[in-house]
mmCIF file of C-alpha atoms and ligand atoms in Angstrom:
data_model
loop_
_atom_site.group_PDB
_atom_site.id
_atom_site.type_symbol
_atom_site.label_atom_id
_atom_site.label_comp_id
_atom_site.label_asym_id
_atom_site.label_seq_id
_atom_site.Cartn_x
_atom_site.Cartn_y
_atom_site.Cartn_z
ATOM 1 C CA MET A 20 13.448 4.574 -14.746
ATOM 2 C CA HIS A 21 12.322 7.404 -16.983
ATOM 3 C CA ASN A 22 13.870 10.132 -14.815
ATOM 4 C CA LYS A 23 17.360 8.686 -15.086
ATOM 5 C CA LYS A 24 19.832 11.227 -16.415
ATOM 6 C CA LEU A 25 21.326 10.368 -19.793
ATOM 7 C CA ARG A 26 24.830 10.443 -18.318
ATOM 8 C CA ARG A 27 23.802 7.744 -15.834
ATOM 9 C CA ALA A 28 22.406 5.747 -18.730
ATOM 10 C CA GLY A 29 25.881 5.531 -20.272
ATOM 11 C CA VAL A 30 25.480 8.194 -22.965
ATOM 12 C CA GLU A 31 28.763 9.872 -23.977
ATOM 13 C CA SER A 32 29.245 13.216 -22.234
ATOM 14 C CA LYS A 33 29.747 14.998 -25.583
ATOM 15 C CA ILE A 34 26.303 13.868 -26.763
ATOM 16 C CA CYS A 35 24.784 14.681 -23.347
ATOM 17 C CA GLU A 36 26.076 18.228 -23.647
ATOM 18 C CA ILE A 37 24.654 18.655 -27.165
ATOM 19 C CA LEU A 38 21.277 17.285 -26.090
ATOM 20 C CA LYS A 39 21.242 19.424 -22.953
ATOM 21 C CA HIS A 40 21.196 22.527 -25.148
ATOM 22 C CA HIS A 41 17.855 21.221 -26.458
ATOM 23 C CA HIS A 42 16.605 20.513 -22.905
ATOM 24 C CA ILE A 43 16.952 16.748 -23.443
ATOM 25 C CA GLU A 44 18.402 15.529 -20.129
ATOM 26 C CA THR A 45 16.602 12.401 -19.005
ATOM 27 C CA CYS A 46 15.908 9.012 -20.548
ATOM 28 C CA GLU A 47 12.268 10.000 -20.841
ATOM 29 C CA ASP A 48 13.187 13.171 -22.763
ATOM 30 C CA LEU A 49 15.254 11.197 -25.261
ATOM 31 C CA LEU A 50 12.888 8.261 -25.626
ATOM 32 C CA SER A 51 10.057 10.677 -26.449
ATOM 33 C CA LEU A 52 11.911 11.601 -29.655
ATOM 34 C CA THR A 53 11.777 9.847 -33.007
ATOM 35 C CA PRO A 54 15.058 8.558 -34.553
ATOM 36 C CA LEU A 55 14.887 11.434 -37.014
ATOM 37 C CA GLU A 56 14.611 14.000 -34.247
ATOM 38 C CA VAL A 57 17.556 12.369 -32.436
ATOM 39 C CA MET A 58 19.549 12.584 -35.691
ATOM 40 C CA ARG A 59 18.815 16.269 -36.016
ATOM 41 C CA LEU A 60 19.291 17.287 -32.373
ATOM 42 C CA ALA A 61 22.303 15.115 -31.512
ATOM 43 C CA GLY A 62 24.000 15.375 -34.902
ATOM 44 C CA GLN A 63 24.084 11.586 -35.282
ATOM 45 C CA SER A 64 23.626 9.314 -38.271
ATOM 46 C CA TYR A 65 20.368 7.384 -38.551
ATOM 47 C CA TYR A 66 22.071 4.164 -37.455
ATOM 48 C CA GLN A 67 23.748 5.911 -34.482
ATOM 49 C CA SER A 68 20.417 7.423 -33.447
ATOM 50 C CA LEU A 69 18.774 3.999 -33.444
ATOM 51 C CA GLN A 70 21.655 2.600 -31.375
ATOM 52 C CA LEU A 71 21.414 5.508 -28.942
ATOM 53 C CA LEU A 72 17.678 5.013 -28.456
ATOM 54 C CA LYS A 73 18.169 1.282 -27.978
ATOM 55 C CA SER A 74 20.961 1.611 -25.417
ATOM 56 C CA VAL A 75 19.082 4.266 -23.420
ATOM 57 C CA SER A 76 15.948 2.176 -23.497
ATOM 58 C CA GLN A 77 17.900 -0.828 -22.169
ATOM 59 C CA ALA A 78 19.637 1.253 -19.504
ATOM 60 C CA CYS A 79 16.419 2.500 -17.972
ATOM 61 C CA ALA A 80 14.431 -0.732 -18.233
ATOM 62 C CA PRO A 81 14.121 -2.696 -14.984
ATOM 63 C CA LYS A 82 16.878 -5.295 -14.639
ATOM 64 C CA ILE A 83 15.929 -8.942 -14.515
ATOM 65 C CA ILE A 84 17.078 -10.769 -11.422
ATOM 66 C CA THR A 85 16.466 -14.413 -10.637
ATOM 67 C CA ALA A 86 14.922 -15.682 -7.426
ATOM 68 C CA GLN A 87 18.189 -17.509 -6.731
ATOM 69 C CA GLN A 88 20.196 -14.256 -6.963
ATOM 70 C CA LEU A 89 17.732 -12.553 -4.660
ATOM 71 C CA TRP A 90 17.978 -15.405 -2.177
ATOM 72 C CA SER A 91 21.764 -15.317 -2.138
ATOM 73 C CA GLN A 92 21.761 -11.548 -1.593
ATOM 74 C CA ARG A 93 19.314 -11.659 1.280
ATOM 75 C CA ARG A 94 21.924 -11.267 4.030
ATOM 76 C CA ASP A 95 23.222 -8.041 2.483
ATOM 77 C CA LEU A 96 19.711 -6.776 2.155
ATOM 78 C CA CYS A 97 19.168 -5.560 5.696
ATOM 79 C CA PHE A 98 20.099 -2.485 7.640
ATOM 80 C CA SER A 99 20.236 -3.131 11.369
ATOM 81 C CA THR A 100 18.022 -0.895 13.509
ATOM 82 C CA SER A 101 20.369 -1.584 16.467
ATOM 83 C CA LEU A 102 17.313 -2.884 18.352
ATOM 84 C CA THR A 103 17.867 -6.611 18.729
ATOM 85 C CA GLU A 104 14.248 -7.638 18.980
ATOM 86 C CA LEU A 105 13.138 -5.445 16.100
ATOM 87 C CA ASP A 106 15.979 -6.745 13.932
ATOM 88 C CA ARG A 107 14.990 -10.295 14.808
ATOM 89 C CA LEU A 108 11.408 -9.613 13.845
ATOM 90 C CA LEU A 109 12.498 -8.008 10.578
ATOM 91 C CA GLN A 110 14.851 -10.925 9.943
ATOM 92 C CA GLY A 111 17.966 -8.788 10.087
ATOM 93 C CA GLY A 112 16.789 -5.190 10.012
ATOM 94 C CA LEU A 113 15.169 -2.740 7.627
ATOM 95 C CA PRO A 114 15.075 -4.316 4.190
ATOM 96 C CA ARG A 115 17.173 -2.598 1.543
ATOM 97 C CA GLY A 116 15.677 -2.022 -1.853
ATOM 98 C CA THR A 117 12.192 -1.439 -0.440
ATOM 99 C CA ILE A 118 10.079 1.138 1.398
ATOM 100 C CA THR A 119 9.581 0.883 5.143
ATOM 101 C CA GLU A 120 6.843 2.984 6.685
ATOM 102 C CA VAL A 121 6.910 4.083 10.324
ATOM 103 C CA THR A 122 3.474 5.108 11.501
ATOM 104 C CA GLY A 123 1.968 6.083 14.843
ATOM 105 C CA PRO A 124 0.303 8.871 16.797
ATOM 106 C CA SER A 125 1.716 12.360 16.936
ATOM 107 C CA GLY A 126 4.646 12.753 19.292
ATOM 108 C CA CYS A 127 5.271 9.018 19.661
ATOM 109 C CA GLY A 128 8.802 9.341 18.312
ATOM 110 C CA LYS A 129 8.721 8.653 14.549
ATOM 111 C CA SER A 130 11.008 11.586 13.788
ATOM 112 C CA GLN A 131 13.260 10.572 16.684
ATOM 113 C CA MET A 132 13.501 7.118 15.143
ATOM 114 C CA CYS A 133 14.407 8.641 11.770
ATOM 115 C CA MET A 134 17.164 10.706 13.358
ATOM 116 C CA MET A 135 18.449 7.611 15.127
ATOM 117 C CA LEU A 136 18.486 5.672 11.838
ATOM 118 C CA SER A 137 20.417 8.574 10.289
ATOM 119 C CA VAL A 138 23.102 8.237 12.942
ATOM 120 C CA LEU A 139 23.246 4.474 12.442
ATOM 121 C CA ALA A 140 23.673 4.806 8.673
ATOM 122 C CA THR A 141 26.773 6.965 9.111
ATOM 123 C CA LEU A 142 28.482 4.449 11.419
ATOM 124 C CA PRO A 143 31.211 2.169 10.069
ATOM 125 C CA CYS A 144 30.089 -1.220 8.728
ATOM 126 C CA SER A 145 31.965 -2.908 11.586
ATOM 127 C CA MET A 146 29.460 -1.265 13.971
ATOM 128 C CA GLY A 147 26.473 -2.342 11.906
ATOM 129 C CA GLY A 148 26.222 0.943 10.011
ATOM 130 C CA LEU A 149 26.281 1.606 6.301
ATOM 131 C CA ASP A 150 29.297 3.944 6.363
ATOM 132 C CA SER A 151 27.277 6.214 4.110
ATOM 133 C CA GLY A 152 25.548 9.534 3.818
ATOM 134 C CA VAL A 153 21.856 10.076 4.472
ATOM 135 C CA ILE A 154 19.248 12.059 2.596
ATOM 136 C CA TYR A 155 16.667 13.361 5.028
ATOM 137 C CA ILE A 156 13.629 15.034 3.478
ATOM 138 C CA ASP A 157 11.886 16.978 6.205
ATOM 139 C CA THR A 158 8.359 18.156 5.432
ATOM 140 C CA GLU A 159 7.504 19.320 8.950
ATOM 141 C CA SER A 160 10.627 21.248 9.963
ATOM 142 C CA ALA A 161 10.986 18.646 12.699
ATOM 143 C CA PHE A 162 14.633 17.759 12.134
ATOM 144 C CA SER A 163 17.027 18.908 14.832
ATOM 145 C CA ALA A 164 20.787 18.635 14.347
ATOM 146 C CA GLU A 165 21.253 19.161 18.060
ATOM 147 C CA ARG A 166 19.006 16.213 18.850
ATOM 148 C CA LEU A 167 20.734 14.038 16.251
ATOM 149 C CA LEU A 168 24.126 14.624 17.851
ATOM 150 C CA GLU A 169 22.700 14.200 21.327
ATOM 151 C CA MET A 170 21.336 10.786 20.339
ATOM 152 C CA ALA A 171 24.601 9.819 18.680
ATOM 153 C CA GLN A 172 26.569 10.634 21.811
ATOM 154 C CA SER A 173 24.176 8.957 24.172
ATOM 155 C CA ARG A 174 23.869 5.723 22.147
ATOM 156 C CA PHE A 175 27.530 5.410 21.182
ATOM 157 C CA PRO A 176 29.467 7.339 23.843
ATOM 158 C CA ASP A 177 32.796 5.593 23.174
ATOM 159 C CA TYR A 178 32.732 6.011 19.421
ATOM 160 C CA PHE A 179 31.573 9.618 19.563
ATOM 161 C CA SER A 180 33.992 10.609 22.315
ATOM 162 C CA VAL A 181 36.185 11.740 19.412
ATOM 163 C CA PRO A 182 34.714 15.135 18.367
ATOM 164 C CA GLU A 183 35.759 14.705 14.708
ATOM 165 C CA ARG A 184 33.487 11.665 14.416
ATOM 166 C CA LEU A 185 30.558 13.683 15.621
ATOM 167 C CA LEU A 186 31.276 16.335 13.030
ATOM 168 C CA GLU A 187 31.682 13.697 10.338
ATOM 169 C CA THR A 188 28.295 12.180 11.183
ATOM 170 C CA ALA A 189 26.637 15.603 11.153
ATOM 171 C CA GLY A 190 28.259 16.359 7.785
ATOM 172 C CA ARG A 191 26.955 13.156 6.237
ATOM 173 C CA VAL A 192 23.280 13.840 6.962
ATOM 174 C CA HIS A 193 21.936 15.978 4.114
ATOM 175 C CA LEU A 194 18.750 17.762 4.990
ATOM 176 C CA PHE A 195 16.197 18.932 2.433
ATOM 177 C CA LYS A 196 13.260 20.917 3.748
ATOM 178 C CA GLU A 197 10.335 20.504 1.358
ATOM 179 C CA LEU A 198 7.117 21.983 2.618
ATOM 180 C CA THR A 199 4.646 21.409 -0.222
ATOM 181 C CA CYS A 200 3.546 18.350 -2.207
ATOM 182 C CA GLN A 201 5.054 19.744 -5.388
ATOM 183 C CA GLU A 202 8.374 20.459 -3.690
ATOM 184 C CA VAL A 203 8.505 16.926 -2.292
ATOM 185 C CA LEU A 204 7.733 15.394 -5.685
ATOM 186 C CA THR A 205 10.281 17.568 -7.483
ATOM 187 C CA ARG A 206 12.922 16.713 -4.903
ATOM 188 C CA LEU A 207 12.212 12.983 -5.217
ATOM 189 C CA GLU A 208 12.362 13.103 -8.993
ATOM 190 C CA ARG A 209 15.799 14.737 -8.807
ATOM 191 C CA LEU A 210 17.082 12.616 -5.964
ATOM 192 C CA GLU A 211 19.141 10.219 -8.037
ATOM 193 C CA GLU A 212 21.910 12.777 -8.512
ATOM 194 C CA ASP A 213 21.743 13.885 -4.887
ATOM 195 C CA ILE A 214 22.117 10.278 -3.734
ATOM 196 C CA ILE A 215 25.263 9.916 -5.812
ATOM 197 C CA SER A 216 26.781 13.254 -4.820
ATOM 198 C CA CYS A 217 26.014 12.744 -1.106
ATOM 199 C CA GLY A 218 27.103 9.094 -1.115
ATOM 200 C CA ALA A 219 23.757 8.330 0.488
ATOM 201 C CA GLY A 220 22.941 4.830 1.672
ATOM 202 C CA LEU A 221 19.648 5.754 3.305
ATOM 203 C CA VAL A 222 16.746 7.983 2.240
ATOM 204 C CA ILE A 223 14.220 9.242 4.783
ATOM 205 C CA LEU A 224 10.990 11.075 4.023
ATOM 206 C CA ASP A 225 9.569 12.527 7.246
ATOM 207 C CA SER A 226 6.673 12.717 6.732
ATOM 208 C CA VAL A 227 4.866 11.583 3.636
ATOM 209 C CA ALA A 228 1.484 12.343 5.166
ATOM 210 C CA SER A 229 1.709 15.851 6.564
ATOM 211 C CA VAL A 230 1.927 17.872 3.326
ATOM 212 C CA VAL A 231 -0.487 15.615 1.473
ATOM 213 C CA ARG A 232 -3.121 15.812 4.184
ATOM 214 C CA LYS A 233 -2.681 19.568 4.456
ATOM 215 C CA GLU A 234 -3.151 20.185 0.736
ATOM 216 C CA PHE A 235 -5.826 17.672 -0.237
ATOM 217 C CA ASP A 236 -9.237 17.866 1.335
ATOM 218 C CA THR A 237 -10.463 14.428 0.304
ATOM 219 C CA SER A 238 -14.079 15.289 1.045
ATOM 220 C CA LEU A 239 -14.002 17.385 -2.152
ATOM 221 C CA SER A 240 -14.707 15.512 -5.328
ATOM 222 C CA GLY A 241 -11.673 14.689 -7.439
ATOM 223 C CA ASN A 242 -9.183 15.359 -4.664
ATOM 224 C CA LEU A 243 -8.899 11.726 -3.640
ATOM 225 C CA THR A 244 -7.931 10.698 -7.161
ATOM 226 C CA GLN A 245 -5.414 13.522 -7.417
ATOM 227 C CA ARG A 246 -3.955 12.602 -4.044
ATOM 228 C CA SER A 247 -3.685 8.923 -5.008
ATOM 229 C CA ASN A 248 -1.920 9.868 -8.240
ATOM 230 C CA LEU A 249 0.556 12.066 -6.403
ATOM 231 C CA LEU A 250 1.262 9.419 -3.764
ATOM 232 C CA GLY A 251 1.603 6.802 -6.492
ATOM 233 C CA ARG A 252 4.257 8.914 -8.244
ATOM 234 C CA GLN A 253 6.118 9.535 -5.009
ATOM 235 C CA ALA A 254 6.060 5.849 -4.112
ATOM 236 C CA ALA A 255 7.138 4.743 -7.599
ATOM 237 C CA THR A 256 10.118 7.118 -7.474
ATOM 238 C CA LEU A 257 11.107 6.003 -3.984
ATOM 239 C CA LYS A 258 10.828 2.343 -4.986
ATOM 240 C CA TYR A 259 12.950 2.913 -8.052
ATOM 241 C CA LEU A 260 15.643 4.655 -5.970
ATOM 242 C CA ALA A 261 15.524 1.941 -3.300
ATOM 243 C CA GLN A 262 16.017 -0.748 -5.922
ATOM 244 C CA GLU A 263 18.526 1.109 -8.072
ATOM 245 C CA PHE A 264 20.823 1.820 -5.113
ATOM 246 C CA ARG A 265 19.825 -1.224 -3.044
ATOM 247 C CA MET A 266 19.160 1.053 -0.117
ATOM 248 C CA PRO A 267 16.542 1.192 2.627
ATOM 249 C CA VAL A 268 13.972 3.951 2.196
ATOM 250 C CA VAL A 269 12.074 5.024 5.307
ATOM 251 C CA VAL A 270 8.910 7.139 5.258
ATOM 252 C CA THR A 271 6.826 8.246 8.206
ATOM 253 C CA ASN A 272 3.061 8.364 8.188
ATOM 254 C CA GLN A 273 0.365 9.651 10.501
ATOM 255 C CA ILE A 274 -2.657 7.837 11.812
ATOM 256 C CA THR A 275 -6.334 8.317 11.216
ATOM 257 C CA THR A 276 -9.526 7.151 12.887
ATOM 258 C CA HIS A 277 -12.382 5.315 11.183
ATOM 259 C CA LEU A 278 -15.321 5.611 13.525
ATOM 260 C CA SER A 279 -17.669 4.058 10.966
ATOM 261 C CA GLU A 280 -15.675 0.858 11.126
ATOM 262 C CA ARG A 281 -15.914 0.437 14.857
ATOM 263 C CA ALA A 282 -17.718 -2.820 14.625
ATOM 264 C CA ALA A 283 -15.393 -4.318 12.096
ATOM 265 C CA SER A 284 -12.388 -6.202 13.349
ATOM 266 C CA SER A 285 -10.416 -5.232 10.278
ATOM 267 C CA SER A 286 -6.882 -6.520 10.042
ATOM 268 C CA LEU A 287 -5.802 -3.021 9.103
ATOM 269 C CA SER A 288 -7.020 -1.413 12.261
ATOM 270 C CA ARG A 289 -6.178 -1.403 15.909
ATOM 271 C CA ARG A 290 -8.257 -0.219 18.801
ATOM 272 C CA TRP A 291 -6.378 2.242 20.968
ATOM 273 C CA ASN A 292 -8.005 4.188 23.726
ATOM 274 C CA ALA A 293 -7.197 7.646 24.950
ATOM 275 C CA THR A 294 -5.092 6.393 27.852
ATOM 276 C CA GLU A 295 -2.787 4.653 25.395
ATOM 277 C CA VAL A 296 -2.407 7.719 23.234
ATOM 278 C CA PRO A 297 -1.401 10.724 25.300
ATOM 279 C CA GLY A 298 -2.317 13.853 23.421
ATOM 280 C CA GLY A 299 -4.447 11.689 21.154
ATOM 281 C CA GLU A 300 -7.713 13.368 21.998
ATOM 282 C CA ALA A 301 -8.455 13.784 18.277
ATOM 283 C CA GLU A 302 -8.735 10.024 18.157
ATOM 284 C CA GLY A 303 -11.588 10.014 20.669
ATOM 285 C CA ASP A 304 -12.142 7.439 23.354
ATOM 286 C CA SER A 305 -12.277 4.289 21.331
ATOM 287 C CA GLY A 306 -11.801 5.012 17.662
ATOM 288 C CA TYR A 307 -10.348 2.493 15.295
ATOM 289 C CA VAL A 308 -6.963 3.849 14.484
ATOM 290 C CA THR A 309 -5.031 2.966 11.390
ATOM 291 C CA ALA A 310 -2.224 4.394 9.270
ATOM 292 C CA ALA A 311 -3.298 7.441 7.272
ATOM 293 C CA LEU A 312 -3.442 7.842 3.465
ATOM 294 C CA GLY A 313 -5.752 4.924 2.802
ATOM 295 C CA ASN A 314 -5.602 1.519 1.234
ATOM 296 C CA THR A 315 -3.965 2.468 -2.047
ATOM 297 C CA TRP A 316 -1.021 3.978 -0.222
ATOM 298 C CA SER A 317 -0.729 0.964 2.070
ATOM 299 C CA HIS A 318 -0.015 -1.174 -1.007
ATOM 300 C CA ASN A 319 2.943 1.057 -1.839
ATOM 301 C CA VAL A 320 4.880 0.290 1.321
ATOM 302 C CA ASN A 321 6.655 -3.009 1.754
ATOM 303 C CA THR A 322 7.066 -2.997 5.532
ATOM 304 C CA ARG A 323 4.923 -1.181 8.036
ATOM 305 C CA LEU A 324 6.154 -0.442 11.560
ATOM 306 C CA ILE A 325 3.654 0.830 14.098
ATOM 307 C CA VAL A 326 4.932 2.887 17.016
ATOM 308 C CA GLN A 327 2.644 3.357 19.963
ATOM 309 C CA TYR A 328 2.754 4.641 23.498
ATOM 310 C CA LEU A 329 3.233 2.327 26.445
ATOM 311 C CA ASP A 330 3.765 5.160 28.906
ATOM 312 C CA ALA A 331 5.440 8.568 28.990
ATOM 313 C CA GLN A 332 8.897 7.088 28.358
ATOM 314 C CA LEU A 333 8.347 3.773 26.647
ATOM 315 C CA ARG A 334 7.192 3.051 23.101
ATOM 316 C CA GLN A 335 6.211 -0.234 21.536
ATOM 317 C CA VAL A 336 7.099 -0.976 17.927
ATOM 318 C CA SER A 337 5.091 -3.589 16.097
ATOM 319 C CA HIS A 338 5.499 -4.984 12.634
ATOM 320 C CA GLY A 339 2.748 -5.233 10.071
ATOM 321 C CA ALA A 340 -0.743 -3.947 9.861
ATOM 322 C CA VAL A 341 -1.970 -5.092 13.250
ATOM 323 C CA ALA A 342 -0.259 -4.293 16.523
ATOM 324 C CA GLN A 343 1.328 -7.540 17.680
ATOM 325 C CA PRO A 344 2.244 -8.498 21.210
ATOM 326 C CA LEU A 345 5.086 -6.459 22.659
ATOM 327 C CA LEU A 346 8.037 -6.653 20.329
ATOM 328 C CA ASN A 347 10.358 -3.863 21.158
ATOM 329 C CA GLN A 348 10.554 -1.011 23.546
ATOM 330 C CA LEU A 349 12.193 2.249 22.632
ATOM 331 C CA GLU A 350 13.448 4.622 25.256
ATOM 332 C CA TYR A 351 14.171 8.173 24.194
HETATM 333 N N1 ATP B 12 15.864 16.328 23.319
HETATM 334 C C1 ATP B 12 14.979 15.393 23.647
HETATM 335 N N2 ATP B 12 15.173 14.586 24.685
HETATM 336 C C2 ATP B 12 14.303 13.643 25.029
HETATM 337 N N3 ATP B 12 13.179 13.407 24.382
HETATM 338 C C3 ATP B 12 12.922 14.169 23.322
HETATM 339 C C4 ATP B 12 13.799 15.201 22.896
HETATM 340 N N4 ATP B 12 13.274 15.780 21.810
HETATM 341 C C5 ATP B 12 12.109 15.138 21.568
HETATM 342 N N5 ATP B 12 11.911 14.179 22.469
HETATM 343 C C6 ATP B 12 10.765 13.264 22.576
HETATM 344 O O1 ATP B 12 10.254 13.016 21.331
HETATM 345 C C7 ATP B 12 8.855 13.324 21.283
HETATM 346 C C8 ATP B 12 8.528 13.877 19.917
HETATM 347 O O2 ATP B 12 8.784 12.849 19.057
HETATM 348 P P1 ATP B 12 8.723 13.036 17.500
HETATM 349 O O3 ATP B 12 8.864 14.447 17.107
HETATM 350 O O4 ATP B 12 9.689 12.055 16.979
HETATM 351 O O5 ATP B 12 7.238 12.550 17.263
HETATM 352 P P2 ATP B 12 6.547 12.140 15.908
HETATM 353 O O6 ATP B 12 6.028 10.756 16.093
HETATM 354 O O7 ATP B 12 7.478 12.370 14.801
HETATM 355 O O8 ATP B 12 5.328 13.139 15.894
HETATM 356 P P3 ATP B 12 4.579 13.815 14.642
HETATM 357 O O9 ATP B 12 3.624 12.787 14.115
HETATM 358 O O10 ATP B 12 3.863 14.965 15.265
HETATM 359 O O11 ATP B 12 5.621 14.220 13.663
HETATM 360 C C9 ATP B 12 8.656 14.345 22.345
HETATM 361 O O12 ATP B 12 7.354 14.277 22.822
HETATM 362 C C10 ATP B 12 9.667 13.905 23.373
HETATM 363 O O13 ATP B 12 9.106 12.902 24.181
HETATM 364 MG MG1 MG B 13 7.566 13.761 13.233
#
């Protein structure tokens, strides 16, 4: 990955320091130089410069893995959601190394689910957790530490009866509030170091849609392309991080209505009416509701989970593009 720091690419710290003075810090920075420039800036011989460029190029190139290796790793590749039925549907839990999107109407509990997953990630492996830190990128100022601890205590009363454990969990969830598209992108592109320093085993972006939809009016010409490019960069970075650290990455998305497609029974859409979506008056009486951010974005996510209302207390979580028969009920 081009954003990888030179230190992480195995470059000697002495050379990293020299290059840093010339603002050469990432693999991309170095690989943009000619061997002669590397010679001059890093004080290396021509042969050493060629070797340096070669080793950095190899370090940031995607690793080859065989299908057999992937198959044998499959059991380690899931992070349990602690919901038996959902885990069964996902064949073990949220897949590591890929992006899982949680989408659904406003207020249905996507952020609550993210906070719950944060608690789970901090639990010991013997309890199905990852025994790791969490990076939580909050674009809506929706994160609540109080709520996180409340959920932890109510789901695992025995484990969290020890106050130190509660504090430890709270200390392992690292919150980054990023309120503009540029801030989110910059954070993602620097996240590799944060993941290492926080010992993170889970990255959450809640939500990918809110800032993008606020800043890009796609009815204006050119904005759609710009938005797709931005989302493409965000997704590519998240995918790289997921794969590099073999971790689950969770993003939340909003929903949108396509009235013009009412007649179509598209596999990407689901007909919800106002009684199913409390507070969903923006969706109208019988709009076709689908995840926001369009088709291009939908190809960036590997797993899509749809949360929807059953009643005031209960939520249904479905897997895939179309809402399936009842799979799981969440109670908050
Ligand atoms: N302390 C709490 N106790 C019980 N339920 C709560 C508590 N805090 C929030 N909730 C529930 O969570 C709902 C809000 O869920 P959440 O913020 O996760 O929605 P969301 O899907 O992320 O919405 P949005 O798309 O607007 O971000 C509230 O309507 C409420 O039902
Ligand atoms: Mg939310």
